[in-house]
Tab-separated table of C-alpha atoms and ligand atoms in Angstrom:
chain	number	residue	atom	x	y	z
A	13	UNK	CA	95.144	106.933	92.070
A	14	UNK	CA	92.480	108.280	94.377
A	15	UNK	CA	94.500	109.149	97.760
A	16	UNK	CA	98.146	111.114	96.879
A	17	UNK	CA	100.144	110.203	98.728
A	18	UNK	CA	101.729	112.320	101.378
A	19	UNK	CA	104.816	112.312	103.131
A	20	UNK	CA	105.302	114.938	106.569
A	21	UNK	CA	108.406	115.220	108.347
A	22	UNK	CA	107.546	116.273	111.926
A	23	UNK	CA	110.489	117.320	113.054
A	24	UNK	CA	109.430	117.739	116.650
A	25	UNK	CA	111.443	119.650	119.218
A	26	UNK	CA	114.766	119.744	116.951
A	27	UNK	CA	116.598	121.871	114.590
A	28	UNK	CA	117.393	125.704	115.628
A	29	UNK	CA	116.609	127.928	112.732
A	30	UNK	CA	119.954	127.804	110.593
A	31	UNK	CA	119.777	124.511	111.114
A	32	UNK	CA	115.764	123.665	109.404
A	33	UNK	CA	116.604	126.484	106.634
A	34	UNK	CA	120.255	123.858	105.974
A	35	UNK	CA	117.574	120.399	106.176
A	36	UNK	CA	114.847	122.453	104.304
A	37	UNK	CA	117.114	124.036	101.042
A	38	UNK	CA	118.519	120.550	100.968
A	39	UNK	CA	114.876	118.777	100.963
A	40	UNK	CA	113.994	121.530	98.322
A	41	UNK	CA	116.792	120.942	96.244
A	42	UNK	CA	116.388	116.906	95.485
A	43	UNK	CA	111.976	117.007	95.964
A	44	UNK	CA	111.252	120.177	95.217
A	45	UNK	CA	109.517	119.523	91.730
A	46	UNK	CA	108.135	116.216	92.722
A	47	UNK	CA	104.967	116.013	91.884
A	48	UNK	CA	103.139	112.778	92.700
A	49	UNK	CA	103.539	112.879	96.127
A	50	UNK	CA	102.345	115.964	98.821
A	51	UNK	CA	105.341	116.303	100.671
A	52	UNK	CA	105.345	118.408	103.996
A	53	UNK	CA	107.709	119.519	106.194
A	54	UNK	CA	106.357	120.786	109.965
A	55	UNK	CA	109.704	122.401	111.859
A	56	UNK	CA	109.188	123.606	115.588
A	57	UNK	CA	107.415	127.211	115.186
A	58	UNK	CA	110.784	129.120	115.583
A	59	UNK	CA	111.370	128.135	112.140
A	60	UNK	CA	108.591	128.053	110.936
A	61	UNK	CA	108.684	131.497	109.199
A	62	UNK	CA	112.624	130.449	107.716
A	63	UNK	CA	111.629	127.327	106.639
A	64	UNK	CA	108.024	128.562	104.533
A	65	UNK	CA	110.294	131.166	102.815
A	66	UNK	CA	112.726	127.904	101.582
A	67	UNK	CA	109.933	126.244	100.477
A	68	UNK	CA	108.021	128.996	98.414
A	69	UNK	CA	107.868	128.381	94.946
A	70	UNK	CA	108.253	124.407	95.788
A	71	UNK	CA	105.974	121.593	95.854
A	72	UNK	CA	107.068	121.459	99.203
A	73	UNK	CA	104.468	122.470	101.749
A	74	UNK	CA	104.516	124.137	105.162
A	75	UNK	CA	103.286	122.429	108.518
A	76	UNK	CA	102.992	123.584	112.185
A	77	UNK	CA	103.225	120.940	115.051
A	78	UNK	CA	100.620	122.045	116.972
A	79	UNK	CA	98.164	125.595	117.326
A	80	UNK	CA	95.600	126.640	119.815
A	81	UNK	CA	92.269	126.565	118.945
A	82	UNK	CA	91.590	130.600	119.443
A	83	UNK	CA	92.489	133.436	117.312
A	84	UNK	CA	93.991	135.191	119.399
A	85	UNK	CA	94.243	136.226	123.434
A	86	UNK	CA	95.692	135.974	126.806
A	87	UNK	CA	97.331	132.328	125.912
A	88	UNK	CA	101.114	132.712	127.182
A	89	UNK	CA	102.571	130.336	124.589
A	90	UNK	CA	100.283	129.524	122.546
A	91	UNK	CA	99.945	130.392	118.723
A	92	UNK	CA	96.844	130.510	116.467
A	93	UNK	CA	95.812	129.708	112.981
A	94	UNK	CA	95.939	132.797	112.105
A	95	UNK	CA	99.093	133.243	112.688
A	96	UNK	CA	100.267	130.635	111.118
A	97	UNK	CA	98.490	131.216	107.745
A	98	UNK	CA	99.841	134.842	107.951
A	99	UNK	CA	103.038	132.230	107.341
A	100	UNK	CA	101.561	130.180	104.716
A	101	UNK	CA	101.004	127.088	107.209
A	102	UNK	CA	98.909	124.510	105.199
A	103	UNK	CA	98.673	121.624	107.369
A	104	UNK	CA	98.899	121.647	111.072
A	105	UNK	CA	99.327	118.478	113.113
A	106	UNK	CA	97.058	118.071	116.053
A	107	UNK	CA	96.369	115.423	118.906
A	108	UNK	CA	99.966	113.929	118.831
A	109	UNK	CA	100.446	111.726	121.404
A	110	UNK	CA	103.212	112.943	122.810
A	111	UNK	CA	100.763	116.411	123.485
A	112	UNK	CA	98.295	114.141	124.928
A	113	UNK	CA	100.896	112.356	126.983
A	114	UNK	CA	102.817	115.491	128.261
A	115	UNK	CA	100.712	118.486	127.872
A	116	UNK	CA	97.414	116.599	129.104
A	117	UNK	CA	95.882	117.244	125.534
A	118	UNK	CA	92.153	116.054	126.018
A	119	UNK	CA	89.921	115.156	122.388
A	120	UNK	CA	87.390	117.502	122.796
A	121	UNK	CA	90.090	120.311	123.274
A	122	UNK	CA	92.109	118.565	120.248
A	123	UNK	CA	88.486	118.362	119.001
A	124	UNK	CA	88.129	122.490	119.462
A	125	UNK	CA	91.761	122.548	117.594
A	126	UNK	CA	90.360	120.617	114.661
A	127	UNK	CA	87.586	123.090	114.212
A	128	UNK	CA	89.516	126.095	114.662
A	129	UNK	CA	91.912	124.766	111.701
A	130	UNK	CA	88.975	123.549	109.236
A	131	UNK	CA	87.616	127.295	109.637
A	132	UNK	CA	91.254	128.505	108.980
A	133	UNK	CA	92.052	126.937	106.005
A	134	UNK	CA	94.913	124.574	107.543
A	135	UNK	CA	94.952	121.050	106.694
A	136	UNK	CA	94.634	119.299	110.261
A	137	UNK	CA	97.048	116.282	110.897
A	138	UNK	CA	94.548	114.099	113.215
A	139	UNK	CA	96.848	111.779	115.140
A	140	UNK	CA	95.352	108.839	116.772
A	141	UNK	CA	97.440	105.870	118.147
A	142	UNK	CA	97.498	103.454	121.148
A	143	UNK	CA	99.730	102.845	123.960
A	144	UNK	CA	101.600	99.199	124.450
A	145	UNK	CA	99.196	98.631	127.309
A	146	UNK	CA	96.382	99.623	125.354
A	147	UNK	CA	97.375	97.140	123.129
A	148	UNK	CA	98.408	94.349	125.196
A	149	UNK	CA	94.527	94.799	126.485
A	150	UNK	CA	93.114	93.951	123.241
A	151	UNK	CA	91.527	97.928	122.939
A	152	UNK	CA	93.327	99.196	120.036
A	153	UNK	CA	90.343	99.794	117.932
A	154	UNK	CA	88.140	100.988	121.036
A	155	UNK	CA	90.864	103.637	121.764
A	156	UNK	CA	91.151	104.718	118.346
A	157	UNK	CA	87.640	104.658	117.471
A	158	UNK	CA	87.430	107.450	120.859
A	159	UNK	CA	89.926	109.023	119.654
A	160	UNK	CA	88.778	109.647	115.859
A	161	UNK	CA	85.304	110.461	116.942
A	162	UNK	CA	85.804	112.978	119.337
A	163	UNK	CA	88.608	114.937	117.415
A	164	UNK	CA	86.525	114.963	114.479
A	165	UNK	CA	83.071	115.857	116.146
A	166	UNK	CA	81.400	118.546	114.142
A	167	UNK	CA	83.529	118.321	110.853
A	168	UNK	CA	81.081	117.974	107.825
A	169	UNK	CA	81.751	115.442	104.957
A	170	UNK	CA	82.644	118.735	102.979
A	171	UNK	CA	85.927	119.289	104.857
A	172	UNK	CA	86.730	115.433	104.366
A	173	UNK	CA	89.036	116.559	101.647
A	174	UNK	CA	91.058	118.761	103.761
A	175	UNK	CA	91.559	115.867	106.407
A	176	UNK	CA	94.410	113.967	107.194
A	177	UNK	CA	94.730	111.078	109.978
A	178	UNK	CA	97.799	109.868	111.164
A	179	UNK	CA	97.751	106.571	112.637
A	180	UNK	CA	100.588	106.484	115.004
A	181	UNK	CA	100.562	103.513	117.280
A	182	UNK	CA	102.720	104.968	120.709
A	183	UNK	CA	104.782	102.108	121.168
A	184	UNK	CA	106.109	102.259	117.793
A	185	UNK	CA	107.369	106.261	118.015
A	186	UNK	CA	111.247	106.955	118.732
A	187	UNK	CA	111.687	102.993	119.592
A	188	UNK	CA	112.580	101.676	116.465
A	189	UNK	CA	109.910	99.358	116.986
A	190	UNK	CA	108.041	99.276	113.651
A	191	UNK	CA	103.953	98.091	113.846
A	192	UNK	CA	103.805	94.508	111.633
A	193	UNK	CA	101.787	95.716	107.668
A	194	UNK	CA	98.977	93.685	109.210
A	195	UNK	CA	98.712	95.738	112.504
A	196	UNK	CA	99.352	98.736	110.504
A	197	UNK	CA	96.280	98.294	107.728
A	198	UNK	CA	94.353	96.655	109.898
A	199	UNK	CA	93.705	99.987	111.826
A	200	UNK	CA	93.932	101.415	108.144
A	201	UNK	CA	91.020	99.904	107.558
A	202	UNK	CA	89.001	100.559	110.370
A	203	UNK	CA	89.961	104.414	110.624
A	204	UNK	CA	88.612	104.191	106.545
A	205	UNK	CA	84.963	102.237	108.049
A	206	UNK	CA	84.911	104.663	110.699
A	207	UNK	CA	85.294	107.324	108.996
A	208	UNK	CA	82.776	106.410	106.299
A	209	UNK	CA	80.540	106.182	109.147
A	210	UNK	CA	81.194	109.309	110.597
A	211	UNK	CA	81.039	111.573	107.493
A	212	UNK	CA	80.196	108.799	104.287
A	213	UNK	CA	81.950	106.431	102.155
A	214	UNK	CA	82.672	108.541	99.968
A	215	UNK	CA	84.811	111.045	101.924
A	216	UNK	CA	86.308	108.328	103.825
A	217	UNK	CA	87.679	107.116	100.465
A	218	UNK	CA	89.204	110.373	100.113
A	219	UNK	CA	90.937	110.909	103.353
A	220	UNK	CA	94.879	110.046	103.608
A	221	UNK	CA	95.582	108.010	106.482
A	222	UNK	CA	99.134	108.208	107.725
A	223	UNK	CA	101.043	106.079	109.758
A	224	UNK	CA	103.976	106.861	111.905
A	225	UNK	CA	105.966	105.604	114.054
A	226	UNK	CA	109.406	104.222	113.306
A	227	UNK	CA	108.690	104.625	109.505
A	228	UNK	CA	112.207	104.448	107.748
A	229	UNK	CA	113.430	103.919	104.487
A	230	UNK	CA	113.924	100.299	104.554
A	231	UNK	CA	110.471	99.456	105.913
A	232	UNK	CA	108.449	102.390	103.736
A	233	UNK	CA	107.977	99.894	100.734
A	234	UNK	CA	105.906	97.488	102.579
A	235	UNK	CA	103.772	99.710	104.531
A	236	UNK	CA	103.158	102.024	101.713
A	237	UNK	CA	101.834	99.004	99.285
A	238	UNK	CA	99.094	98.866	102.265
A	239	UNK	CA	95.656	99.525	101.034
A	240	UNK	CA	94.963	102.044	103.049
A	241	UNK	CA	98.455	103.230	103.932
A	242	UNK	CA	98.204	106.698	102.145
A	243	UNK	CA	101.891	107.943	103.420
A	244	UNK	CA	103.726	108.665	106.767
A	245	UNK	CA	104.133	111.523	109.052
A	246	UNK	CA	107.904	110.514	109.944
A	247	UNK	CA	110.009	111.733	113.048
A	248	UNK	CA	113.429	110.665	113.273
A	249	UNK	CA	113.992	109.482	109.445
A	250	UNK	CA	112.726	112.990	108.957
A	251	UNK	CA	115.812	115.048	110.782
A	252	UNK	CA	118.274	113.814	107.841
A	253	UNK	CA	117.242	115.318	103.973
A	254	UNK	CA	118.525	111.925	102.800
A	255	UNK	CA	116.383	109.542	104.572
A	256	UNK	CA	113.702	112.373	104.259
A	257	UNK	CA	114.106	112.171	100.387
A	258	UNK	CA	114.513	108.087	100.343
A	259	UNK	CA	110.932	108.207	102.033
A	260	UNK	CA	109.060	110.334	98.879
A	261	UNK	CA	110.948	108.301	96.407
A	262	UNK	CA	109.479	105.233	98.308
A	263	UNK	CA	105.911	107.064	98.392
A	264	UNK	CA	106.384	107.614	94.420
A	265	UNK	CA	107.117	103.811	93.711
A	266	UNK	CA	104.645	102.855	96.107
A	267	UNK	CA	102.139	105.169	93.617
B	5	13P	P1	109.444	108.424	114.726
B	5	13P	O1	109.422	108.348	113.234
B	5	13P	O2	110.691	109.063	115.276
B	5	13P	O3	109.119	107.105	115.364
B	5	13P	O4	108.263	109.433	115.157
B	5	13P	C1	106.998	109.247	114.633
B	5	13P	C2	106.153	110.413	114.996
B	5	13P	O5	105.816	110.607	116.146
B	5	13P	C3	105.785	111.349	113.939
B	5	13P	O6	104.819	112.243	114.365
């Protein structure tokens, strides 16, 4: 097994604190020990504090949603990586779409994110994906192939390790609308080339490649026999410890 597997919940813009430290202590409780899979859990950042003292002593490991990319400063908001290591933050999950698509998220200032995190210590969550029409035009790869090059610009193949993509195609988020195996590893794939490319084959065999979008437990199995399918970052199946916990035991047969 080269890649672990990982499994993130991304739990978006849901659960007040009392309610991520009741999903969290129930998470801990059945996949706490588990040890074959990286499991991580990335609550909205008023719970962020709550939830990384629930998982402390777990194999369970702390995300952020998003961060900006300086320490610190006039950014009414905004938090930094700092801050969220002072929290013991591990991963961080930049460029979702939904920040590109609402908050006019750019990839040279996801780019300037990426960076920021490396030099931190955080784990970045790279998401890439493609919209319906995008799709429909025949430029999935050309829009992901943007997209991966300019949030990675300036990483060096030594931080490959510490990289995580998420391939999340748009149309398949919150729709129930699951992408096909073949449309998923497809894209797999070529994130894997281009990122062998970008840094070398060798650290493009080491970086996980997520996808997302409408992952549940029922159609985990086939997507994580995939190749290059190294786990999911999930967002609905995610909200509920159950499904959350059906989706690592998938990741741990799928070893
Ligand atoms: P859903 O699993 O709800 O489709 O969301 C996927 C996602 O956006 C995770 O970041």
């Amino acid at each position: 097994m080269i890649r672990k597997k990982l499994i993130a919940g991304n739990w978006k813009m849901n659960k007040t604190s009392a309610e991520a430290k009741a999903l969290v202590e129930d998470i801990v409780s059945e996949v706490g020990n588990v040890k074959d899979v990286d499991i991580v859990v990335a609550p909205p950042f008023t719970s962020v504090e709550t939830v990384g003292q629930a998982v402390d002593g777990s194999n369970v490991k702390l995300g952020a949603q998003n961060m900006h990319p300086e320490p610190s400063g006039a950014y009414t908001g905004e938090v930094s990586a700092e801050m969220l290591r002072s929290l013991f933050t591990r991963y961080v999950i930049l460029g979702h779409s939904e920040r590109r698509a609402y908050f006019g998220e750019t990839d040279a200032f996801i780019n300037q994110k990426v960076l920021a995190a490396l030099k931190a210590e955080l784990k970045p969550i790279l998401c890439v994906g493609e919209t319906l029409e995008e799709r429909e035009a025949g430029d999935t790869l050309k829009v992901v192939q943007t997209q991966l090059e300019g949030g990675l610009a300036g990483t060096s193949e030594g931080q490959a390790t510490e990289i995580v993509i998420a391939y999340e195609p748009v149309w398949a988020i919150g729709t129930g609308k699951v992408a096909t195996v073949e449309q998923a590893q497809e894209v797999h794939a070529f994130i894997r080339e281009l990122l062998g490319n970008l840094l070398s084959p060798a650290a493009a065999g080491k970086i996980r490649i997520l996808y997302g979008g409408s992952m549940k437990p029922a159609n985990a199995p086939d997507l994580l026999a995939q190749a290059d399918i190294d786990g999911g970052l999930i967002g609905g199946a995610s909200l509920e410890a159950r499904s959350f916990v059906q989706l690592v035991e998938a990741a741990q047969t799928a070893n």
